[in-house]
GROMACS .gro file of C-alpha atoms in nm:
model
  432
    1MET     CA    1   1.040  -4.206  -3.044
    2THR     CA    2   1.011  -4.531  -2.857
    3ARG     CA    3   0.683  -4.623  -2.629
    4LEU     CA    4   0.905  -4.551  -2.343
    5GLN     CA    5   1.014  -4.201  -2.449
    6SER     CA    6   0.628  -4.090  -2.587
    7GLN     CA    7   0.382  -4.198  -2.338
    8GLY     CA    8   0.478  -3.993  -2.045
    9ALA     CA    9   0.432  -3.648  -2.238
   10ILE     CA   10   0.074  -3.773  -2.306
   11ALA     CA   11  -0.047  -3.873  -1.984
   12SER     CA   12   0.107  -3.625  -1.769
   13THR     CA   13  -0.067  -3.317  -1.939
   14ASP     CA   14  -0.425  -3.444  -1.855
   15GLY     CA   15  -0.383  -3.466  -1.469
   16ALA     CA   16  -0.413  -3.860  -1.488
   17TYR     CA   17  -0.102  -3.904  -1.283
   18ARG     CA   18  -0.185  -3.655  -1.025
   19ALA     CA   19  -0.538  -3.800  -0.988
   20ILE     CA   20  -0.368  -4.177  -0.936
   21ILE     CA   21  -0.119  -4.050  -0.706
   22ASN     CA   22  -0.376  -3.847  -0.483
   23ARG     CA   23  -0.622  -4.147  -0.482
   24TYR     CA   24  -0.381  -4.415  -0.372
   25GLN     CA   25  -0.176  -4.211  -0.144
   26PRO     CA   26  -0.062  -4.411   0.168
   27ASP     CA   27  -0.083  -4.321   0.545
   28LEU     CA   28   0.217  -4.065   0.554
   29GLU     CA   29   0.206  -4.074   0.934
   30TYR     CA   30   0.339  -4.438   0.928
   31TYR     CA   31   0.608  -4.336   0.704
   32GLU     CA   32   0.715  -4.067   0.905
   33SER     CA   33   0.774  -4.297   1.189
   34THR     CA   34   0.932  -4.517   0.977
   35TYR     CA   35   1.169  -4.264   0.876
   36LYS     CA   36   1.262  -4.181   1.243
   37ASP     CA   37   1.313  -4.545   1.315
   38LEU     CA   38   1.545  -4.566   1.030
   39HIS     CA   39   1.738  -4.265   1.128
   40GLN     CA   40   1.775  -4.390   1.491
   41HIS     CA   41   1.902  -4.724   1.368
   42PRO     CA   42   2.155  -4.676   1.088
   43GLU     CA   43   2.389  -4.941   0.961
   44LEU     CA   44   2.729  -4.914   0.792
   45SER     CA   45   2.776  -5.043   0.425
   46GLU     CA   46   2.778  -5.403   0.394
   47GLN     CA   47   2.630  -5.439   0.719
   48GLU     CA   48   2.275  -5.333   0.615
   49GLU     CA   49   2.091  -5.624   0.785
   50ARG     CA   50   1.828  -5.471   1.011
   51THR     CA   51   1.719  -5.214   0.702
   52SER     CA   52   1.727  -5.482   0.452
   53ALA     CA   53   1.483  -5.688   0.660
   54ILE     CA   54   1.259  -5.386   0.723
   55ALA     CA   55   1.248  -5.329   0.362
   56ALA     CA   56   1.181  -5.701   0.261
   57SER     CA   57   0.890  -5.721   0.512
   58HIS     CA   58   0.749  -5.428   0.365
   59LEU     CA   59   0.783  -5.559  -0.010
   60LYS     CA   60   0.619  -5.885   0.093
   61ARG     CA   61   0.342  -5.741   0.288
   62ASN     CA   62   0.255  -5.538  -0.033
   63GLY     CA   63   0.228  -5.815  -0.261
   64TYR     CA   64   0.574  -5.813  -0.417
   65SER     CA   65   0.791  -6.128  -0.500
   66VAL     CA   66   1.093  -6.063  -0.268
   67HIS     CA   67   1.466  -6.167  -0.341
   68GLU     CA   68   1.697  -6.118  -0.066
   69HIS     CA   69   2.085  -6.109  -0.006
   70ILE     CA   70   2.173  -6.033  -0.344
   71GLY     CA   71   2.535  -5.903  -0.337
   72GLY     CA   72   2.538  -5.873   0.036
   73TYR     CA   73   2.231  -5.717   0.202
   74GLY     CA   74   2.041  -5.624  -0.135
   75VAL     CA   75   1.668  -5.655  -0.159
   76VAL     CA   76   1.450  -5.670  -0.468
   77GLY     CA   77   1.087  -5.660  -0.486
   78VAL     CA   78   0.929  -5.774  -0.825
   79PHE     CA   79   0.551  -5.691  -0.890
   80LYS     CA   80   0.425  -5.813  -1.249
   81ASN     CA   81   0.109  -5.659  -1.342
   82GLY     CA   82   0.051  -5.772  -1.702
   83ALA     CA   83   0.210  -5.697  -2.026
   84GLY     CA   84   0.409  -5.389  -2.049
   85PRO     CA   85   0.736  -5.204  -1.979
   86THR     CA   86   0.961  -5.325  -1.712
   87VAL     CA   87   1.069  -5.021  -1.497
   88LEU     CA   88   1.315  -5.033  -1.205
   89LEU     CA   89   1.324  -4.789  -0.908
   90ARG     CA   90   1.635  -4.807  -0.678
   91ALA     CA   91   1.720  -4.668  -0.315
   92ASP     CA   92   2.033  -4.688  -0.124
   93MET     CA   93   2.046  -4.832   0.243
   94ASP     CA   94   2.388  -4.775   0.408
   95ALA     CA   95   2.475  -4.496   0.652
   96LEU     CA   96   2.824  -4.333   0.728
   97PRO     CA   97   3.080  -4.341   1.013
   98VAL     CA   98   2.973  -3.990   1.153
   99LEU     CA   99   2.893  -3.868   1.506
  100GLU     CA  100   2.543  -3.705   1.459
  101ASN     CA  101   2.541  -3.340   1.592
  102THR     CA  102   2.187  -3.235   1.469
  103GLY     CA  103   2.015  -3.214   1.812
  104LEU     CA  104   1.703  -3.395   1.665
  105SER     CA  105   1.513  -3.601   1.933
  106TYR     CA  106   1.538  -3.902   1.682
  107ALA     CA  107   1.907  -3.861   1.640
  108SER     CA  108   2.135  -4.162   1.599
  109LYS     CA  109   2.343  -4.270   1.907
  110LYS     CA  110   2.449  -4.586   1.737
  111GLU     CA  111   2.787  -4.729   1.701
  112MET     CA  112   2.913  -5.035   1.498
  113LYS     CA  113   3.257  -5.182   1.397
  114ASP     CA  114   3.367  -5.085   1.062
  115GLN     CA  115   3.532  -5.275   0.797
  116HIS     CA  116   3.870  -5.233   0.988
  117GLY     CA  117   3.737  -5.358   1.318
  118HIS     CA  118   3.724  -5.021   1.470
  119THR     CA  119   3.426  -4.884   1.675
  120VAL     CA  120   3.266  -4.567   1.508
  121PRO     CA  121   2.958  -4.370   1.541
  122VAL     CA  122   2.701  -4.423   1.265
  123MET     CA  123   2.461  -4.180   1.094
  124HIS     CA  124   2.247  -4.150   0.815
  125ALA     CA  125   2.445  -3.837   0.703
  126CYS     CA  126   2.371  -3.854   0.321
  127GLY     CA  127   1.991  -3.890   0.333
  128HIS     CA  128   1.971  -4.296   0.223
  129ASP     CA  129   1.697  -4.315   0.525
  130VAL     CA  130   1.468  -4.062   0.317
  131HIS     CA  131   1.564  -4.282   0.009
  132ILE     CA  132   1.442  -4.610   0.165
  133THR     CA  133   1.099  -4.438   0.335
  134CYS     CA  134   1.015  -4.285  -0.003
  135MET     CA  135   1.075  -4.597  -0.179
  136MET     CA  136   0.882  -4.819   0.065
  137ALA     CA  137   0.585  -4.544   0.031
  138ALA     CA  138   0.615  -4.545  -0.351
  139ALA     CA  139   0.591  -4.941  -0.337
  140GLU     CA  140   0.279  -4.948  -0.151
  141LEU     CA  141   0.119  -4.652  -0.357
  142LEU     CA  142   0.182  -4.816  -0.695
  143HIS     CA  143   0.083  -5.149  -0.559
  144ALA     CA  144  -0.243  -5.012  -0.449
  145ALA     CA  145  -0.284  -4.845  -0.794
  146ARG     CA  146  -0.200  -5.140  -0.999
  147SER     CA  147  -0.548  -5.127  -1.160
  148GLU     CA  148  -0.421  -4.803  -1.314
  149TRP     CA  149  -0.108  -4.954  -1.483
  150ASN     CA  150   0.037  -5.243  -1.693
  151GLY     CA  151   0.402  -5.384  -1.666
  152THR     CA  152   0.646  -5.481  -1.414
  153LEU     CA  153   0.779  -5.308  -1.142
  154ILE     CA  154   1.087  -5.352  -0.962
  155CYS     CA  155   1.193  -5.193  -0.630
  156LEU     CA  156   1.556  -5.238  -0.551
  157PHE     CA  157   1.702  -5.155  -0.216
  158GLN     CA  158   2.082  -5.134  -0.262
  159PRO     CA  159   2.361  -5.190  -0.010
  160ALA     CA  160   2.706  -5.035   0.006
  161GLU     CA  161   2.665  -4.726  -0.205
  162GLU     CA  162   2.926  -4.539  -0.001
  163PHE     CA  163   3.171  -4.801  -0.078
  164ALA     CA  164   3.098  -4.749  -0.439
  165ALA     CA  165   3.051  -5.115  -0.457
  166GLY     CA  166   2.699  -5.226  -0.375
  167ALA     CA  167   2.539  -5.183  -0.733
  168GLN     CA  168   2.839  -5.376  -0.876
  169ALA     CA  169   2.821  -5.644  -0.617
  170MET     CA  170   2.439  -5.681  -0.692
  171VAL     CA  171   2.513  -5.728  -1.095
  172ASP     CA  172   2.806  -5.942  -1.014
  173ASP     CA  173   2.560  -6.171  -0.772
  174GLY     CA  174   2.350  -6.234  -1.075
  175LEU     CA  175   2.094  -5.972  -1.013
  176TYR     CA  176   1.952  -6.021  -1.391
  177SER     CA  177   2.054  -6.382  -1.429
  178LYS     CA  178   2.050  -6.634  -1.133
  179HIS     CA  179   1.822  -6.436  -0.940
  180GLY     CA  180   1.568  -6.412  -1.201
  181ILE     CA  181   1.504  -6.047  -1.178
  182PRO     CA  182   1.337  -5.917  -1.506
  183LYS     CA  183   1.575  -5.672  -1.706
  184PRO     CA  184   1.431  -5.329  -1.696
  185GLU     CA  185   1.383  -5.097  -1.982
  186ILE     CA  186   1.472  -4.792  -1.779
  187VAL     CA  187   1.629  -4.744  -1.413
  188LEU     CA  188   1.527  -4.456  -1.209
  189GLY     CA  189   1.649  -4.326  -0.904
  190GLN     CA  190   1.687  -4.006  -0.656
  191HIS     CA  191   1.892  -3.823  -0.396
  192VAL     CA  192   1.825  -3.579  -0.129
  193PHE     CA  193   2.000  -3.258  -0.094
  194CYS     CA  194   1.976  -2.958   0.143
  195LEU     CA  195   2.099  -2.762  -0.176
  196TYR     CA  196   1.747  -2.746  -0.284
  197LYS     CA  197   1.430  -2.661  -0.069
  198ALA     CA  198   1.201  -2.912   0.049
  199GLY     CA  199   0.903  -2.996  -0.178
  200THR     CA  200   1.104  -2.950  -0.487
  201VAL     CA  201   1.274  -3.183  -0.743
  202ALA     CA  202   1.567  -3.109  -0.971
  203LEU     CA  203   1.630  -3.294  -1.301
  204THR     CA  204   1.886  -3.244  -1.583
  205ALA     CA  205   1.980  -3.426  -1.911
  206GLY     CA  206   2.358  -3.551  -1.939
  207PRO     CA  207   2.607  -3.578  -1.661
  208VAL     CA  208   2.489  -3.508  -1.320
  209PHE     CA  209   2.736  -3.714  -1.113
  210ALA     CA  210   3.106  -3.763  -1.138
  211ALA     CA  211   3.295  -4.087  -1.204
  212VAL     CA  212   3.512  -4.178  -0.914
  213ASP     CA  213   3.805  -4.379  -0.843
  214GLY     CA  214   3.997  -4.424  -0.513
  215VAL     CA  215   4.355  -4.462  -0.521
  216SER     CA  216   4.583  -4.589  -0.243
  217ILE     CA  217   4.978  -4.522  -0.262
  218ARG     CA  218   5.254  -4.654  -0.024
  219VAL     CA  219   5.563  -4.462  -0.080
  220PHE     CA  220   5.890  -4.636   0.026
  221GLY     CA  221   6.175  -4.468   0.214
  222LYS     CA  222   6.460  -4.582   0.438
  223GLY     CA  223   6.402  -4.514   0.809
  224GLY     CA  224   6.635  -4.391   1.071
  225HIS     CA  225   6.675  -4.138   1.339
  226GLY     CA  226   6.522  -3.805   1.283
  227SER     CA  227   6.848  -3.604   1.356
  228MET     CA  228   7.025  -3.793   1.072
  229PRO     CA  229   6.819  -3.732   0.754
  230GLN     CA  230   7.141  -3.767   0.542
  231ASP     CA  231   7.132  -4.123   0.618
  232CYS     CA  232   6.776  -4.175   0.535
  233VAL     CA  233   6.524  -4.144   0.252
  234ASP     CA  234   6.205  -3.948   0.405
  235PRO     CA  235   5.892  -4.105   0.284
  236ILE     CA  236   5.693  -3.823   0.442
  237LEU     CA  237   5.894  -3.550   0.227
  238THR     CA  238   5.855  -3.783  -0.084
  239ALA     CA  239   5.462  -3.817  -0.032
  240SER     CA  240   5.420  -3.423   0.056
  241HIS     CA  241   5.588  -3.339  -0.300
  242ILE     CA  242   5.347  -3.592  -0.446
  243VAL     CA  243   5.042  -3.433  -0.277
  244VAL     CA  244   5.152  -3.079  -0.421
  245ARG     CA  245   5.249  -3.193  -0.745
  246LEU     CA  246   4.913  -3.379  -0.808
  247GLN     CA  247   4.739  -3.047  -0.818
  248ASP     CA  248   4.932  -2.945  -1.106
  249ILE     CA  249   4.760  -3.209  -1.307
  250VAL     CA  250   4.414  -3.038  -1.299
  251SER     CA  251   4.544  -2.681  -1.347
  252ARG     CA  252   4.811  -2.752  -1.617
  253GLU     CA  253   4.727  -3.084  -1.785
  254LEU     CA  254   4.333  -3.050  -1.825
  255GLN     CA  255   4.157  -2.836  -2.067
  256PRO     CA  256   4.020  -2.528  -1.896
  257GLY     CA  257   3.634  -2.585  -1.828
  258LYS     CA  258   3.669  -2.951  -1.777
  259LEU     CA  259   3.616  -3.091  -1.440
  260GLY     CA  260   3.883  -3.273  -1.273
  261VAL     CA  261   3.908  -3.335  -0.910
  262ILE     CA  262   4.209  -3.500  -0.723
  263THR     CA  263   4.178  -3.483  -0.337
  264CYS     CA  264   4.436  -3.639  -0.112
  265GLY     CA  265   4.208  -3.750   0.193
  266LYS     CA  266   4.453  -3.959   0.394
  267PHE     CA  267   4.813  -3.911   0.457
  268GLN     CA  268   4.961  -4.147   0.723
  269ALA     CA  269   5.316  -4.175   0.831
  270GLY     CA  270   5.544  -4.247   1.130
  271THR     CA  271   5.495  -4.306   1.469
  272ALA     CA  272   5.734  -4.062   1.666
  273SER     CA  273   5.884  -3.708   1.594
  274ASN     CA  274   6.215  -3.844   1.621
  275ILE     CA  275   6.189  -4.133   1.382
  276ILE     CA  276   6.199  -4.097   0.991
  277PRO     CA  277   5.975  -4.379   0.895
  278GLY     CA  278   6.005  -4.652   0.618
  279TYR     CA  279   5.683  -4.566   0.436
  280ALA     CA  280   5.408  -4.318   0.387
  281ASP     CA  281   5.044  -4.411   0.276
  282LEU     CA  282   4.821  -4.149   0.099
  283GLU     CA  283   4.456  -4.211  -0.039
  284LEU     CA  284   4.297  -4.001  -0.313
  285THR     CA  285   3.975  -3.947  -0.442
  286VAL     CA  286   3.968  -3.888  -0.838
  287ARG     CA  287   3.670  -3.750  -1.009
  288SER     CA  288   3.557  -3.614  -1.341
  289TYR     CA  289   3.235  -3.653  -1.577
  290ASP     CA  290   3.428  -3.808  -1.861
  291THR     CA  291   3.585  -4.131  -1.917
  292LYS     CA  292   3.856  -3.986  -2.135
  293ILE     CA  293   3.948  -3.737  -1.869
  294GLN     CA  294   3.922  -3.997  -1.589
  295THR     CA  295   4.177  -4.198  -1.768
  296GLN     CA  296   4.386  -3.923  -1.829
  297LEU     CA  297   4.391  -3.814  -1.445
  298LEU     CA  298   4.478  -4.177  -1.321
  299GLY     CA  299   4.765  -4.183  -1.566
  300ALA     CA  300   4.898  -3.881  -1.463
  301ILE     CA  301   4.876  -3.965  -1.100
  302GLU     CA  302   5.085  -4.276  -1.180
  303ARG     CA  303   5.346  -4.109  -1.381
  304VAL     CA  304   5.366  -3.820  -1.119
  305VAL     CA  305   5.406  -4.079  -0.833
  306ARG     CA  306   5.681  -4.276  -0.982
  307ALA     CA  307   5.889  -3.957  -1.102
  308GLU     CA  308   5.868  -3.808  -0.751
  309CYS     CA  309   5.994  -4.137  -0.594
  310ASP     CA  310   6.261  -4.143  -0.852
  311ALA     CA  311   6.367  -3.796  -0.778
  312SER     CA  312   6.383  -3.878  -0.381
  313GLY     CA  313   6.576  -4.197  -0.441
  314SER     CA  314   6.315  -4.432  -0.287
  315PRO     CA  315   6.458  -4.779  -0.226
  316GLN     CA  316   6.193  -4.915  -0.411
  317PRO     CA  317   5.903  -4.852  -0.646
  318PRO     CA  318   5.586  -4.707  -0.502
  319ARG     CA  319   5.290  -4.923  -0.458
  320LEU     CA  320   4.949  -4.809  -0.621
  321ALA     CA  321   4.614  -5.003  -0.576
  322TYR     CA  322   4.266  -4.870  -0.690
  323PHE     CA  323   3.936  -4.893  -0.510
  324SER     CA  324   3.567  -4.773  -0.488
  325HIS     CA  325   3.530  -4.725  -0.872
  326ALA     CA  326   3.184  -4.580  -1.009
  327PRO     CA  327   3.123  -4.441  -1.341
  328ALA     CA  328   2.964  -4.093  -1.412
  329THR     CA  329   2.601  -4.093  -1.380
  330VAL     CA  330   2.465  -3.957  -1.694
  331ASN     CA  331   2.095  -3.911  -1.732
  332ASP     CA  332   1.982  -4.035  -2.079
  333ALA     CA  333   1.847  -3.717  -2.316
  334ASP     CA  334   1.524  -3.838  -2.449
  335SER     CA  335   1.402  -4.022  -2.115
  336THR     CA  336   1.491  -3.723  -1.903
  337LYS     CA  337   1.313  -3.498  -2.142
  338THR     CA  338   0.979  -3.754  -2.109
  339LEU     CA  339   1.026  -3.757  -1.736
  340GLY     CA  340   1.077  -3.378  -1.733
  341THR     CA  341   0.748  -3.305  -1.901
  342SER     CA  342   0.569  -3.518  -1.607
  343PHE     CA  343   0.752  -3.326  -1.338
  344ALA     CA  344   0.677  -2.984  -1.472
  345ALA     CA  345   0.306  -3.105  -1.499
  346PHE     CA  346   0.299  -3.238  -1.159
  347PHE     CA  347   0.523  -3.038  -0.940
  348LYS     CA  348   0.483  -2.707  -1.156
  349GLY     CA  349   0.703  -2.420  -1.008
  350ASN     CA  350   0.864  -2.674  -0.771
  351ALA     CA  351   1.064  -2.873  -1.045
  352GLY     CA  352   1.373  -2.726  -1.166
  353PRO     CA  353   1.712  -2.802  -1.322
  354PHE     CA  354   1.971  -2.993  -1.131
  355GLU     CA  355   2.339  -2.848  -1.106
  356PRO     CA  356   2.570  -3.129  -1.170
  357ILE     CA  357   2.834  -3.191  -0.899
  358PRO     CA  358   3.138  -3.385  -0.863
  359GLY     CA  359   3.008  -3.607  -0.580
  360SER     CA  360   2.973  -3.987  -0.720
  361GLU     CA  361   2.704  -4.246  -0.735
  362ASP     CA  362   2.730  -4.608  -0.819
  363PHE     CA  363   2.331  -4.596  -0.928
  364SER     CA  364   2.414  -4.605  -1.297
  365VAL     CA  365   2.599  -4.954  -1.262
  366LEU     CA  366   2.260  -5.104  -1.258
  367ALA     CA  367   2.145  -4.971  -1.601
  368ARG     CA  368   2.514  -4.972  -1.784
  369ALA     CA  369   2.528  -5.362  -1.702
  370ILE     CA  370   2.239  -5.412  -1.953
  371ASN     CA  371   2.274  -5.112  -2.160
  372VAL     CA  372   1.944  -4.946  -2.075
  373PRO     CA  373   1.873  -4.589  -2.012
  374SER     CA  374   1.871  -4.434  -1.665
  375ILE     CA  375   1.763  -4.118  -1.499
  376PHE     CA  376   1.887  -3.970  -1.164
  377TRP     CA  377   1.704  -3.655  -1.005
  378GLY     CA  378   1.747  -3.445  -0.697
  379LEU     CA  379   1.496  -3.424  -0.421
  380GLY     CA  380   1.522  -3.102  -0.200
  381GLY     CA  381   1.553  -3.147   0.163
  382CYS     CA  382   1.599  -2.777   0.307
  383GLU     CA  383   1.337  -2.602   0.526
  384PRO     CA  384   1.218  -2.343   0.262
  385ALA     CA  385   1.231  -2.043   0.512
  386LYS     CA  386   1.603  -2.135   0.600
  387TRP     CA  387   1.711  -2.177   0.245
  388ASP     CA  388   1.539  -1.830   0.132
  389ASP     CA  389   1.723  -1.676   0.435
  390ALA     CA  390   2.068  -1.813   0.340
  391ASN     CA  391   2.034  -1.726  -0.033
  392LYS     CA  392   1.914  -1.385   0.062
  393ARG     CA  393   2.245  -1.346   0.259
  394GLY     CA  394   2.457  -1.512  -0.002
  395ALA     CA  395   2.522  -1.794   0.261
  396LEU     CA  396   2.405  -2.119   0.111
  397LYS     CA  397   2.719  -2.275   0.228
  398GLU     CA  398   2.595  -2.219   0.577
  399ILE     CA  399   2.349  -2.508   0.517
  400PRO     CA  400   2.483  -2.854   0.617
  401ILE     CA  401   2.528  -3.063   0.334
  402ASN     CA  402   2.530  -3.437   0.289
  403HIS     CA  403   2.793  -3.606   0.498
  404SER     CA  404   2.806  -3.359   0.746
  405ALA     CA  405   2.723  -3.427   1.122
  406GLU     CA  406   2.441  -3.149   1.099
  407PHE     CA  407   2.266  -3.283   0.797
  408ALA     CA  408   1.887  -3.294   0.887
  409PRO     CA  409   1.667  -3.290   0.568
  410MET     CA  410   1.316  -3.164   0.663
  411ILE     CA  411   1.065  -3.455   0.723
  412GLU     CA  412   0.785  -3.319   0.548
  413PRO     CA  413   0.723  -3.226   0.250
  414THR     CA  414   1.036  -3.417   0.148
  415LEU     CA  415   0.914  -3.752   0.226
  416LYS     CA  416   0.575  -3.681   0.022
  417THR     CA  417   0.778  -3.526  -0.258
  418GLY     CA  418   1.017  -3.815  -0.291
  419MET     CA  419   0.728  -4.044  -0.279
  420ASP     CA  420   0.544  -3.883  -0.523
  421ALA     CA  421   0.853  -3.835  -0.751
  422LEU     CA  422   0.919  -4.207  -0.769
  423ALA     CA  423   0.557  -4.291  -0.809
  424LEU     CA  424   0.531  -4.048  -1.088
  425ALA     CA  425   0.836  -4.156  -1.260
  426ALA     CA  426   0.735  -4.531  -1.257
  427LEU     CA  427   0.394  -4.427  -1.399
  428THR     CA  428   0.529  -4.215  -1.658
  429PHE     CA  429   0.727  -4.531  -1.804
  430LEU     CA  430   0.452  -4.797  -1.742
  431ASP     CA  431   0.168  -4.869  -1.967
  432PRO     CA  432  -0.163  -4.701  -1.855
   0.00000   0.00000   0.00000
């Protein structure tokens, strides 16, 4: 058993971590105000200018060596505190093009231009404002508690998670090389979900988030008058056959019990009811927990697309392109066992298992790039009474989930729990 795997199990049983976190807890009212400000001022992926400046300023005030504009608006704070392990905490910063419908007094009314130049509403509909705030609070707590631990702490604020591109952009921009960021021995992070009660954490070893690939497809036809389909090749019909046929891949080609998701979320074609267009565009999201299955799904998609175009007599081959790749998020077994011991001792009955979901994250790129373990856990955000009522009625699906216009995590105890979890995780793997 390595030092990283063993020490947490020792210290977490004697109340040492709880004493440190309670002793150095920062002013939470300040962070509640910070959270509301971030929620009111969300920024789209690759446009996190204000948010990153807030994070950088906070780290500087708390004694961190700060590196900015890594892979876009990425911010990294490094605090070297003697000999010992190097631990990286990560929080993502970007928001979504969603029109907020929470009714909160601090709801976002912001609009921005997206990557296509379109003006869109913007909302922190995935809880990244929670992640930022918890990280800022944990950074302050751990700096104040510097006499209690040894090692190097890295606080990384990542842009463009919603594009599944920000982590790779930071790595490609020399995160661990030209920017001089020390290579961590473990990478840690969390995500808020209203699937769980506020005040709880959820942790499981193994796969917790799926790999994802985006696939864009252009199917070509022969355009003409809608009244004369016999003289045309209708790409809308071809694309429709493709969408239906793709579902057979999961139901008939994957081993039963293995996760595979192929969803067509975008289908665009044509300009008028009486015109058969010259092409149709599809965009897919493809997800699985296993690299081999992901490769199988992508290969089958290409086979189906090309075969349907051939069957329809398309005048030219389809065009396929790939985007938004992120690997599966897989929690290291030994490290997760160590952190699980700390969580169970600290949170007691409010620590439980995390149910893997087919959503995706680029978090693990930060660890895979240097071949170190990583752990990603869930942070509960739903008002407990609301969760209990929905659960009693078998209606948990009524609770707004991430990416919903009604997504509204409970401020407290969510922020304190997230701060505690990050600080506890860091202390578990740093030297006492």
